[in-house]
């Protein structure tokens, strides 16, 4: 029997329509406190989502559940079509696909900038030292701190440290990067140097979930804004729609506070 091209069925293991992040019916409690309430959120490949909401609304917890720094009570979370397991080798693999950049930089204080960026690629991705260094230097160059490679974190400004933290994330070739208020601990003059790096990542198609109060970034770089309050997603809309025409009183109240100070 002859086979023609049309008989050959090639199965794509991760069809393009699979979201990069998928949260379905996710609930989480801290004791009696219901911190995530039936969260349903899908982030497509290359999409940039900004998460807004008042303090205590569950934004950090949302980020932490996405790479299982926090366990969930019910629901499912999948990264690129793979449901996050509770533990084990598979979890480590999936977790390393999800970069995370925190408010507080979280660099290793007793390692140089270069070592901070090469450590995980050597340990987790099994890259050679030479290979890891070459990539790290290229990434440090890209975020504008290559000349600081041999210094220790404390010798750098907050803005420089945060850019190193972004380079460290990128060194793992993550599928998605979560940013939890990456500029909130920075002096005002350093905020833009970090936002500029994030904006260029967004333009290049990195999938990003960003918790931030930087409305300029939300308007300019986000495909969608998700507004959380009291542990629930209350609104989800394109930035122009969300800022121009917020639907709920809670979002209107939040915006009036954040835009008028
Ligand atoms: N480890 C924890 N144990 C108990 N409660 C927590 C813990 N982490 C956060 N919370 C509570 O969960 C709620 C959501 O917190 P969080 O996700 O940090 O909100 P946000 O980042 O939006 O400010 C808050 O009421 C907070 O006090
Ligand atoms: Mg937070």
PDB file of C-alpha atoms and ligand atoms in Angstrom:
ATOM      1  CA  UNK A   1       0.000   0.000   0.000  1.00  0.00           C
ATOM      2  CA  UNK A   2       1.247   3.394  -0.863  1.00  0.00           C
ATOM      3  CA  UNK A   3       1.271   6.163   1.639  1.00  0.00           C
ATOM      4  CA  UNK A   4       0.713   9.682   0.555  1.00  0.00           C
ATOM      5  CA  UNK A   5       1.578  12.772   2.517  1.00  0.00           C
ATOM      6  CA  UNK A   6      -1.985  13.163   3.706  1.00  0.00           C
ATOM      7  CA  UNK A   7      -1.967   9.719   5.338  1.00  0.00           C
ATOM      8  CA  UNK A   8       0.896  10.636   7.617  1.00  0.00           C
ATOM      9  CA  UNK A   9      -0.408  11.919  10.910  1.00  0.00           C
ATOM     10  CA  UNK A  10       2.165  13.802  12.883  1.00  0.00           C
ATOM     11  CA  UNK A  11       0.996  14.322  16.411  1.00  0.00           C
ATOM     12  CA  UNK A  12       2.076  17.623  17.880  1.00  0.00           C
ATOM     13  CA  UNK A  13       2.789  16.923  21.566  1.00  0.00           C
ATOM     14  CA  UNK A  14       1.828  20.474  22.583  1.00  0.00           C
ATOM     15  CA  UNK A  15      -0.601  21.938  20.098  1.00  0.00           C
ATOM     16  CA  UNK A  16      -0.215  25.664  19.633  1.00  0.00           C
ATOM     17  CA  UNK A  17      -3.591  26.401  21.158  1.00  0.00           C
ATOM     18  CA  UNK A  18      -2.546  25.022  24.551  1.00  0.00           C
ATOM     19  CA  UNK A  19      -2.187  27.984  26.902  1.00  0.00           C
ATOM     20  CA  UNK A  20       1.209  28.542  28.486  1.00  0.00           C
ATOM     21  CA  UNK A  21      -0.383  28.958  31.902  1.00  0.00           C
ATOM     22  CA  UNK A  22      -3.753  27.462  32.704  1.00  0.00           C
ATOM     23  CA  UNK A  23      -5.414  27.727  36.105  1.00  0.00           C
ATOM     24  CA  UNK A  24      -8.772  26.016  36.467  1.00  0.00           C
ATOM     25  CA  UNK A  25     -10.920  26.290  39.556  1.00  0.00           C
ATOM     26  CA  UNK A  26      -7.979  26.979  41.844  1.00  0.00           C
ATOM     27  CA  UNK A  27      -8.712  27.460  45.526  1.00  0.00           C
ATOM     28  CA  UNK A  28      -6.338  28.030  48.378  1.00  0.00           C
ATOM     29  CA  UNK A  29      -6.749  28.739  52.081  1.00  0.00           C
ATOM     30  CA  UNK A  30      -4.370  29.903  54.765  1.00  0.00           C
ATOM     31  CA  UNK A  31      -6.189  28.453  57.747  1.00  0.00           C
ATOM     32  CA  UNK A  32      -9.640  30.032  57.700  1.00  0.00           C
ATOM     33  CA  UNK A  33      -8.622  32.651  55.169  1.00  0.00           C
ATOM     34  CA  UNK A  34      -9.787  31.844  51.636  1.00  0.00           C
ATOM     35  CA  UNK A  35      -6.954  33.562  49.732  1.00  0.00           C
ATOM     36  CA  UNK A  36      -7.613  32.268  46.210  1.00  0.00           C
ATOM     37  CA  UNK A  37     -11.256  31.843  45.254  1.00  0.00           C
ATOM     38  CA  UNK A  38     -12.042  29.711  42.223  1.00  0.00           C
ATOM     39  CA  UNK A  39      -9.314  31.220  40.053  1.00  0.00           C
ATOM     40  CA  UNK A  40      -9.674  30.583  36.324  1.00  0.00           C
ATOM     41  CA  UNK A  41      -6.888  32.131  34.307  1.00  0.00           C
ATOM     42  CA  UNK A  42      -5.330  31.330  30.975  1.00  0.00           C
ATOM     43  CA  UNK A  43      -2.228  32.988  29.624  1.00  0.00           C
ATOM     44  CA  UNK A  44      -1.358  32.297  26.012  1.00  0.00           C
ATOM     45  CA  UNK A  45       2.121  31.865  24.615  1.00  0.00           C
ATOM     46  CA  UNK A  46       3.720  35.284  24.244  1.00  0.00           C
ATOM     47  CA  UNK A  47       1.025  37.029  26.220  1.00  0.00           C
ATOM     48  CA  UNK A  48       1.763  39.623  28.879  1.00  0.00           C
ATOM     49  CA  UNK A  49      -0.722  39.760  31.742  1.00  0.00           C
ATOM     50  CA  UNK A  50      -0.620  42.469  34.370  1.00  0.00           C
ATOM     51  CA  UNK A  51      -2.230  41.567  37.689  1.00  0.00           C
ATOM     52  CA  UNK A  52      -3.558  44.507  39.688  1.00  0.00           C
ATOM     53  CA  UNK A  53      -5.311  44.669  43.007  1.00  0.00           C
ATOM     54  CA  UNK A  54      -5.153  46.087  46.493  1.00  0.00           C
ATOM     55  CA  UNK A  55      -2.704  44.841  49.082  1.00  0.00           C
ATOM     56  CA  UNK A  56      -3.776  41.473  50.473  1.00  0.00           C
ATOM     57  CA  UNK A  57      -5.923  40.586  47.459  1.00  0.00           C
ATOM     58  CA  UNK A  58      -3.887  37.430  46.752  1.00  0.00           C
ATOM     59  CA  UNK A  59      -1.566  38.539  43.931  1.00  0.00           C
ATOM     60  CA  UNK A  60       1.639  37.150  45.450  1.00  0.00           C
ATOM     61  CA  UNK A  61      -0.087  33.933  46.460  1.00  0.00           C
ATOM     62  CA  UNK A  62      -1.342  33.550  42.880  1.00  0.00           C
ATOM     63  CA  UNK A  63       2.239  33.830  41.589  1.00  0.00           C
ATOM     64  CA  UNK A  64       3.557  31.430  44.191  1.00  0.00           C
ATOM     65  CA  UNK A  65       0.995  28.765  43.369  1.00  0.00           C
ATOM     66  CA  UNK A  66       1.881  28.882  39.673  1.00  0.00           C
ATOM     67  CA  UNK A  67       5.257  27.329  40.359  1.00  0.00           C
ATOM     68  CA  UNK A  68       4.108  25.417  43.452  1.00  0.00           C
ATOM     69  CA  UNK A  69       6.009  27.478  45.986  1.00  0.00           C
ATOM     70  CA  UNK A  70       2.566  27.265  47.605  1.00  0.00           C
ATOM     71  CA  UNK A  71       0.358  24.179  47.364  1.00  0.00           C
ATOM     72  CA  UNK A  72      -3.283  24.576  46.336  1.00  0.00           C
ATOM     73  CA  UNK A  73      -6.369  23.015  47.924  1.00  0.00           C
ATOM     74  CA  UNK A  74      -8.292  22.289  44.741  1.00  0.00           C
ATOM     75  CA  UNK A  75      -8.252  22.898  41.024  1.00  0.00           C
ATOM     76  CA  UNK A  76      -5.481  22.409  38.500  1.00  0.00           C
ATOM     77  CA  UNK A  77      -2.560  24.426  37.260  1.00  0.00           C
ATOM     78  CA  UNK A  78      -0.869  23.490  34.006  1.00  0.00           C
ATOM     79  CA  UNK A  79       2.238  24.953  32.402  1.00  0.00           C
ATOM     80  CA  UNK A  80       2.380  24.490  28.628  1.00  0.00           C
ATOM     81  CA  UNK A  81      -0.204  21.741  28.868  1.00  0.00           C
ATOM     82  CA  UNK A  82       1.459  19.838  31.712  1.00  0.00           C
ATOM     83  CA  UNK A  83      -0.391  19.719  35.000  1.00  0.00           C
ATOM     84  CA  UNK A  84       1.875  20.622  37.882  1.00  0.00           C
ATOM     85  CA  UNK A  85       2.526  17.565  40.027  1.00  0.00           C
ATOM     86  CA  UNK A  86       2.683  17.799  43.813  1.00  0.00           C
ATOM     87  CA  UNK A  87       6.351  16.933  44.073  1.00  0.00           C
ATOM     88  CA  UNK A  88       9.229  15.004  42.614  1.00  0.00           C
ATOM     89  CA  UNK A  89      11.561  15.312  39.668  1.00  0.00           C
ATOM     90  CA  UNK A  90       8.810  16.348  37.275  1.00  0.00           C
ATOM     91  CA  UNK A  91       7.916  19.250  39.547  1.00  0.00           C
ATOM     92  CA  UNK A  92      11.533  20.435  39.619  1.00  0.00           C
ATOM     93  CA  UNK A  93      11.577  20.331  35.813  1.00  0.00           C
ATOM     94  CA  UNK A  94       8.319  22.251  35.420  1.00  0.00           C
ATOM     95  CA  UNK A  95       9.307  24.716  38.095  1.00  0.00           C
ATOM     96  CA  UNK A  96      12.540  25.487  36.309  1.00  0.00           C
ATOM     97  CA  UNK A  97      10.447  26.384  33.243  1.00  0.00           C
ATOM     98  CA  UNK A  98       8.794  29.121  35.292  1.00  0.00           C
ATOM     99  CA  UNK A  99      11.083  32.007  36.155  1.00  0.00           C
ATOM    100  CA  UNK A 100      10.245  34.219  39.086  1.00  0.00           C
ATOM    101  CA  UNK A 101      11.429  37.731  39.855  1.00  0.00           C
ATOM    102  CA  UNK A 102      10.574  39.059  43.309  1.00  0.00           C
ATOM    103  CA  UNK A 103      10.301  42.493  44.810  1.00  0.00           C
ATOM    104  CA  UNK A 104      13.339  41.795  46.989  1.00  0.00           C
ATOM    105  CA  UNK A 105      15.720  40.621  44.191  1.00  0.00           C
ATOM    106  CA  UNK A 106      16.640  37.418  46.118  1.00  0.00           C
ATOM    107  CA  UNK A 107      20.178  37.172  44.735  1.00  0.00           C
ATOM    108  CA  UNK A 108      22.662  34.955  46.557  1.00  0.00           C
ATOM    109  CA  UNK A 109      24.574  37.459  48.693  1.00  0.00           C
ATOM    110  CA  UNK A 110      27.785  35.436  48.905  1.00  0.00           C
ATOM    111  CA  UNK A 111      28.067  34.732  45.207  1.00  0.00           C
ATOM    112  CA  UNK A 112      29.264  37.117  42.516  1.00  0.00           C
ATOM    113  CA  UNK A 113      26.860  38.485  39.926  1.00  0.00           C
ATOM    114  CA  UNK A 114      28.250  36.060  37.344  1.00  0.00           C
ATOM    115  CA  UNK A 115      27.943  33.108  39.753  1.00  0.00           C
ATOM    116  CA  UNK A 116      24.353  34.098  40.511  1.00  0.00           C
ATOM    117  CA  UNK A 117      23.526  33.724  36.832  1.00  0.00           C
ATOM    118  CA  UNK A 118      25.530  30.551  36.099  1.00  0.00           C
ATOM    119  CA  UNK A 119      24.596  28.510  39.166  1.00  0.00           C
ATOM    120  CA  UNK A 120      21.200  27.106  38.164  1.00  0.00           C
ATOM    121  CA  UNK A 121      22.035  26.477  34.490  1.00  0.00           C
ATOM    122  CA  UNK A 122      25.011  24.364  35.636  1.00  0.00           C
ATOM    123  CA  UNK A 123      23.157  22.562  38.422  1.00  0.00           C
ATOM    124  CA  UNK A 124      19.708  22.109  36.917  1.00  0.00           C
ATOM    125  CA  UNK A 125      20.304  22.315  33.160  1.00  0.00           C
ATOM    126  CA  UNK A 126      23.692  20.537  33.409  1.00  0.00           C
ATOM    127  CA  UNK A 127      25.469  23.129  31.305  1.00  0.00           C
ATOM    128  CA  UNK A 128      29.252  23.225  31.327  1.00  0.00           C
ATOM    129  CA  UNK A 129      30.869  26.076  33.195  1.00  0.00           C
ATOM    130  CA  UNK A 130      32.162  27.618  29.971  1.00  0.00           C
ATOM    131  CA  UNK A 131      28.778  27.424  28.303  1.00  0.00           C
ATOM    132  CA  UNK A 132      26.971  28.815  31.345  1.00  0.00           C
ATOM    133  CA  UNK A 133      29.435  31.703  31.618  1.00  0.00           C
ATOM    134  CA  UNK A 134      29.176  32.615  27.978  1.00  0.00           C
ATOM    135  CA  UNK A 135      25.394  32.739  28.136  1.00  0.00           C
ATOM    136  CA  UNK A 136      25.444  34.590  31.463  1.00  0.00           C
ATOM    137  CA  UNK A 137      27.752  37.279  30.114  1.00  0.00           C
ATOM    138  CA  UNK A 138      25.530  37.747  27.068  1.00  0.00           C
ATOM    139  CA  UNK A 139      22.488  38.123  29.329  1.00  0.00           C
ATOM    140  CA  UNK A 140      24.260  40.511  31.703  1.00  0.00           C
ATOM    141  CA  UNK A 141      25.268  42.531  28.656  1.00  0.00           C
ATOM    142  CA  UNK A 142      21.698  42.570  27.510  1.00  0.00           C
ATOM    143  CA  UNK A 143      20.381  43.935  30.819  1.00  0.00           C
ATOM    144  CA  UNK A 144      23.236  46.421  30.993  1.00  0.00           C
ATOM    145  CA  UNK A 145      25.297  45.117  33.914  1.00  0.00           C
ATOM    146  CA  UNK A 146      28.053  43.054  32.268  1.00  0.00           C
ATOM    147  CA  UNK A 147      30.665  45.359  33.785  1.00  0.00           C
ATOM    148  CA  UNK A 148      29.476  44.326  37.278  1.00  0.00           C
ATOM    149  CA  UNK A 149      29.958  40.578  36.723  1.00  0.00           C
ATOM    150  CA  UNK A 150      32.660  40.068  39.355  1.00  0.00           C
ATOM    151  CA  UNK A 151      31.026  42.149  42.073  1.00  0.00           C
ATOM    152  CA  UNK A 152      28.748  40.949  44.850  1.00  0.00           C
ATOM    153  CA  UNK A 153      25.034  41.883  44.966  1.00  0.00           C
ATOM    154  CA  UNK A 154      25.459  44.368  47.842  1.00  0.00           C
ATOM    155  CA  UNK A 155      27.871  46.392  45.698  1.00  0.00           C
ATOM    156  CA  UNK A 156      25.143  47.049  43.107  1.00  0.00           C
ATOM    157  CA  UNK A 157      22.205  49.438  43.157  1.00  0.00           C
ATOM    158  CA  UNK A 158      18.711  48.001  43.570  1.00  0.00           C
ATOM    159  CA  UNK A 159      17.957  48.597  39.907  1.00  0.00           C
ATOM    160  CA  UNK A 160      21.121  46.772  38.871  1.00  0.00           C
ATOM    161  CA  UNK A 161      20.354  43.871  41.226  1.00  0.00           C
ATOM    162  CA  UNK A 162      16.873  43.517  39.822  1.00  0.00           C
ATOM    163  CA  UNK A 163      18.244  43.446  36.286  1.00  0.00           C
ATOM    164  CA  UNK A 164      20.647  40.693  37.396  1.00  0.00           C
ATOM    165  CA  UNK A 165      17.661  38.807  38.821  1.00  0.00           C
ATOM    166  CA  UNK A 166      15.983  39.044  35.410  1.00  0.00           C
ATOM    167  CA  UNK A 167      19.164  37.809  33.690  1.00  0.00           C
ATOM    168  CA  UNK A 168      19.311  34.940  36.172  1.00  0.00           C
ATOM    169  CA  UNK A 169      15.762  33.958  35.252  1.00  0.00           C
ATOM    170  CA  UNK A 170      16.468  34.176  31.539  1.00  0.00           C
ATOM    171  CA  UNK A 171      19.546  31.961  31.908  1.00  0.00           C
ATOM    172  CA  UNK A 172      17.215  29.019  32.552  1.00  0.00           C
ATOM    173  CA  UNK A 173      15.391  29.591  29.245  1.00  0.00           C
ATOM    174  CA  UNK A 174      12.047  29.703  31.035  1.00  0.00           C
ATOM    175  CA  UNK A 175       8.771  29.290  29.195  1.00  0.00           C
ATOM    176  CA  UNK A 176       7.221  31.989  31.332  1.00  0.00           C
ATOM    177  CA  UNK A 177       8.432  34.553  33.844  1.00  0.00           C
ATOM    178  CA  UNK A 178       6.401  35.714  36.827  1.00  0.00           C
ATOM    179  CA  UNK A 179       7.223  39.155  38.209  1.00  0.00           C
ATOM    180  CA  UNK A 180       5.925  40.015  41.679  1.00  0.00           C
ATOM    181  CA  UNK A 181       6.127  43.792  42.156  1.00  0.00           C
ATOM    182  CA  UNK A 182       9.625  43.897  40.641  1.00  0.00           C
ATOM    183  CA  UNK A 183       9.995  47.667  40.998  1.00  0.00           C
ATOM    184  CA  UNK A 184       8.242  48.255  44.320  1.00  0.00           C
ATOM    185  CA  UNK A 185      11.460  48.238  46.366  1.00  0.00           C
ATOM    186  CA  UNK A 186      13.335  50.533  43.989  1.00  0.00           C
ATOM    187  CA  UNK A 187      14.108  54.213  44.193  1.00  0.00           C
ATOM    188  CA  UNK A 188      12.131  56.103  41.553  1.00  0.00           C
ATOM    189  CA  UNK A 189      15.111  56.783  39.298  1.00  0.00           C
ATOM    190  CA  UNK A 190      15.788  53.048  38.994  1.00  0.00           C
ATOM    191  CA  UNK A 191      12.281  51.949  38.134  1.00  0.00           C
ATOM    192  CA  UNK A 192      12.515  52.717  34.434  1.00  0.00           C
ATOM    193  CA  UNK A 193      15.741  50.829  33.848  1.00  0.00           C
ATOM    194  CA  UNK A 194      13.986  47.684  35.083  1.00  0.00           C
ATOM    195  CA  UNK A 195      10.712  48.390  33.256  1.00  0.00           C
ATOM    196  CA  UNK A 196      12.655  48.953  30.034  1.00  0.00           C
ATOM    197  CA  UNK A 197      14.190  45.485  30.275  1.00  0.00           C
ATOM    198  CA  UNK A 198      10.748  44.008  30.970  1.00  0.00           C
ATOM    199  CA  UNK A 199       9.194  45.897  28.069  1.00  0.00           C
ATOM    200  CA  UNK A 200      11.816  44.596  25.654  1.00  0.00           C
ATOM    201  CA  UNK A 201      11.215  41.037  26.893  1.00  0.00           C
ATOM    202  CA  UNK A 202       7.502  41.536  26.322  1.00  0.00           C
ATOM    203  CA  UNK A 203       8.112  42.791  22.783  1.00  0.00           C
ATOM    204  CA  UNK A 204      10.242  39.738  22.034  1.00  0.00           C
ATOM    205  CA  UNK A 205       7.356  37.467  22.900  1.00  0.00           C
ATOM    206  CA  UNK A 206       8.209  36.228  26.388  1.00  0.00           C
ATOM    207  CA  UNK A 207       5.140  34.978  28.236  1.00  0.00           C
ATOM    208  CA  UNK A 208       4.895  37.130  31.352  1.00  0.00           C
ATOM    209  CA  UNK A 209       2.608  37.497  34.340  1.00  0.00           C
ATOM    210  CA  UNK A 210       3.434  40.756  36.071  1.00  0.00           C
ATOM    211  CA  UNK A 211       2.123  42.029  39.386  1.00  0.00           C
ATOM    212  CA  UNK A 212       2.829  45.740  39.347  1.00  0.00           C
ATOM    213  CA  UNK A 213       1.409  49.119  40.211  1.00  0.00           C
ATOM    214  CA  UNK A 214       3.216  50.681  37.243  1.00  0.00           C
ATOM    215  CA  UNK A 215       0.250  51.745  35.174  1.00  0.00           C
ATOM    216  CA  UNK A 216       2.454  52.952  32.313  1.00  0.00           C
ATOM    217  CA  UNK A 217       3.798  49.430  31.915  1.00  0.00           C
ATOM    218  CA  UNK A 218       0.298  47.972  32.160  1.00  0.00           C
ATOM    219  CA  UNK A 219      -1.008  50.302  29.461  1.00  0.00           C
ATOM    220  CA  UNK A 220       2.003  49.970  27.190  1.00  0.00           C
ATOM    221  CA  UNK A 221       3.079  46.354  27.470  1.00  0.00           C
ATOM    222  CA  UNK A 222       0.155  44.281  28.737  1.00  0.00           C
ATOM    223  CA  UNK A 223      -2.207  42.394  26.468  1.00  0.00           C
ATOM    224  CA  UNK A 224      -4.615  41.963  29.337  1.00  0.00           C
ATOM    225  CA  UNK A 225      -5.148  43.331  32.818  1.00  0.00           C
ATOM    226  CA  UNK A 226      -6.491  41.077  35.541  1.00  0.00           C
ATOM    227  CA  UNK A 227      -7.924  42.829  38.583  1.00  0.00           C
ATOM    228  CA  UNK A 228      -8.048  40.876  41.843  1.00  0.00           C
ATOM    229  CA  UNK A 229      -9.869  41.722  45.026  1.00  0.00           C
ATOM    230  CA  UNK A 230     -10.435  39.561  48.093  1.00  0.00           C
ATOM    231  CA  UNK A 231      -8.803  36.513  46.509  1.00  0.00           C
ATOM    232  CA  UNK A 232     -10.954  36.527  43.362  1.00  0.00           C
ATOM    233  CA  UNK A 233     -10.458  37.718  39.819  1.00  0.00           C
ATOM    234  CA  UNK A 234     -13.010  40.499  39.569  1.00  0.00           C
ATOM    235  CA  UNK A 235     -12.225  41.864  36.106  1.00  0.00           C
ATOM    236  CA  UNK A 236     -10.172  40.780  33.127  1.00  0.00           C
ATOM    237  CA  UNK A 237      -9.915  43.094  30.143  1.00  0.00           C
ATOM    238  CA  UNK A 238      -7.608  44.747  27.651  1.00  0.00           C
ATOM    239  CA  UNK A 239      -5.741  47.656  29.267  1.00  0.00           C
ATOM    240  CA  UNK A 240      -7.562  50.408  27.358  1.00  0.00           C
ATOM    241  CA  UNK A 241     -10.892  48.865  28.307  1.00  0.00           C
ATOM    242  CA  UNK A 242      -9.949  48.295  31.944  1.00  0.00           C
ATOM    243  CA  UNK A 243      -8.509  51.773  32.523  1.00  0.00           C
ATOM    244  CA  UNK A 244     -11.083  53.600  30.412  1.00  0.00           C
ATOM    245  CA  UNK A 245     -14.149  51.717  31.459  1.00  0.00           C
ATOM    246  CA  UNK A 246     -13.732  49.658  34.650  1.00  0.00           C
ATOM    247  CA  UNK A 247     -16.866  47.631  35.258  1.00  0.00           C
ATOM    248  CA  UNK A 248     -16.952  47.151  39.017  1.00  0.00           C
ATOM    249  CA  UNK A 249     -17.016  49.626  41.880  1.00  0.00           C
ATOM    250  CA  UNK A 250     -14.069  47.806  43.404  1.00  0.00           C
ATOM    251  CA  UNK A 251     -11.925  48.395  40.309  1.00  0.00           C
ATOM    252  CA  UNK A 252     -13.076  52.026  40.050  1.00  0.00           C
ATOM    253  CA  UNK A 253     -12.198  52.586  43.691  1.00  0.00           C
ATOM    254  CA  UNK A 254      -8.786  50.944  43.259  1.00  0.00           C
ATOM    255  CA  UNK A 255      -7.993  52.996  40.157  1.00  0.00           C
ATOM    256  CA  UNK A 256      -9.047  56.266  41.750  1.00  0.00           C
ATOM    257  CA  UNK A 257      -6.648  55.603  44.615  1.00  0.00           C
ATOM    258  CA  UNK A 258      -3.739  54.496  42.501  1.00  0.00           C
ATOM    259  CA  UNK A 259      -4.061  57.112  39.751  1.00  0.00           C
ATOM    260  CA  UNK A 260      -4.542  60.102  42.027  1.00  0.00           C
ATOM    261  CA  UNK A 261      -1.580  60.028  44.306  1.00  0.00           C
TER     262      UNK A 261
HETATM  263  N1  LIG B   1       2.067  32.335  54.494  1.00  0.00           N
HETATM  264  C1  LIG B   1       0.913  32.925  54.843  1.00  0.00           C
HETATM  265  N2  LIG B   1       0.216  32.527  55.921  1.00  0.00           N
HETATM  266  C2  LIG B   1      -0.961  33.084  56.257  1.00  0.00           C
HETATM  267  N3  LIG B   1      -1.552  34.064  55.561  1.00  0.00           N
HETATM  268  C3  LIG B   1      -0.910  34.515  54.462  1.00  0.00           C
HETATM  269  C4  LIG B   1       0.351  33.977  54.050  1.00  0.00           C
HETATM  270  N4  LIG B   1       0.743  34.619  52.909  1.00  0.00           N
HETATM  271  C5  LIG B   1      -0.216  35.518  52.653  1.00  0.00           C
HETATM  272  N5  LIG B   1      -1.217  35.461  53.574  1.00  0.00           N
HETATM  273  C6  LIG B   1      -2.441  36.252  53.566  1.00  0.00           C
HETATM  274  O1  LIG B   1      -3.107  35.975  52.345  1.00  0.00           O
HETATM  275  C7  LIG B   1      -3.706  37.144  51.830  1.00  0.00           C
HETATM  276  C8  LIG B   1      -3.167  37.405  50.443  1.00  0.00           C
HETATM  277  O2  LIG B   1      -1.796  37.744  50.545  1.00  0.00           O
HETATM  278  P1  LIG B   1      -0.899  38.071  49.274  1.00  0.00           P
HETATM  279  O3  LIG B   1      -1.050  36.999  48.274  1.00  0.00           O
HETATM  280  O4  LIG B   1       0.460  38.356  49.775  1.00  0.00           O
HETATM  281  O5  LIG B   1      -1.596  39.404  48.725  1.00  0.00           O
HETATM  282  P2  LIG B   1      -1.008  40.565  47.800  1.00  0.00           P
HETATM  283  O6  LIG B   1       0.245  40.061  47.152  1.00  0.00           O
HETATM  284  O7  LIG B   1      -2.104  40.860  46.836  1.00  0.00           O
HETATM  285  O8  LIG B   1      -0.739  41.731  48.703  1.00  0.00           O
HETATM  286  C9  LIG B   1      -3.400  38.252  52.805  1.00  0.00           C
HETATM  287  O9  LIG B   1      -4.521  38.383  53.678  1.00  0.00           O
HETATM  288  C10 LIG B   1      -2.196  37.752  53.552  1.00  0.00           C
HETATM  289  O10 LIG B   1      -2.142  38.281  54.843  1.00  0.00           O
HETATM  290 MG1  LIG B   2       2.185  40.803  47.126  1.00  0.00          MG
END
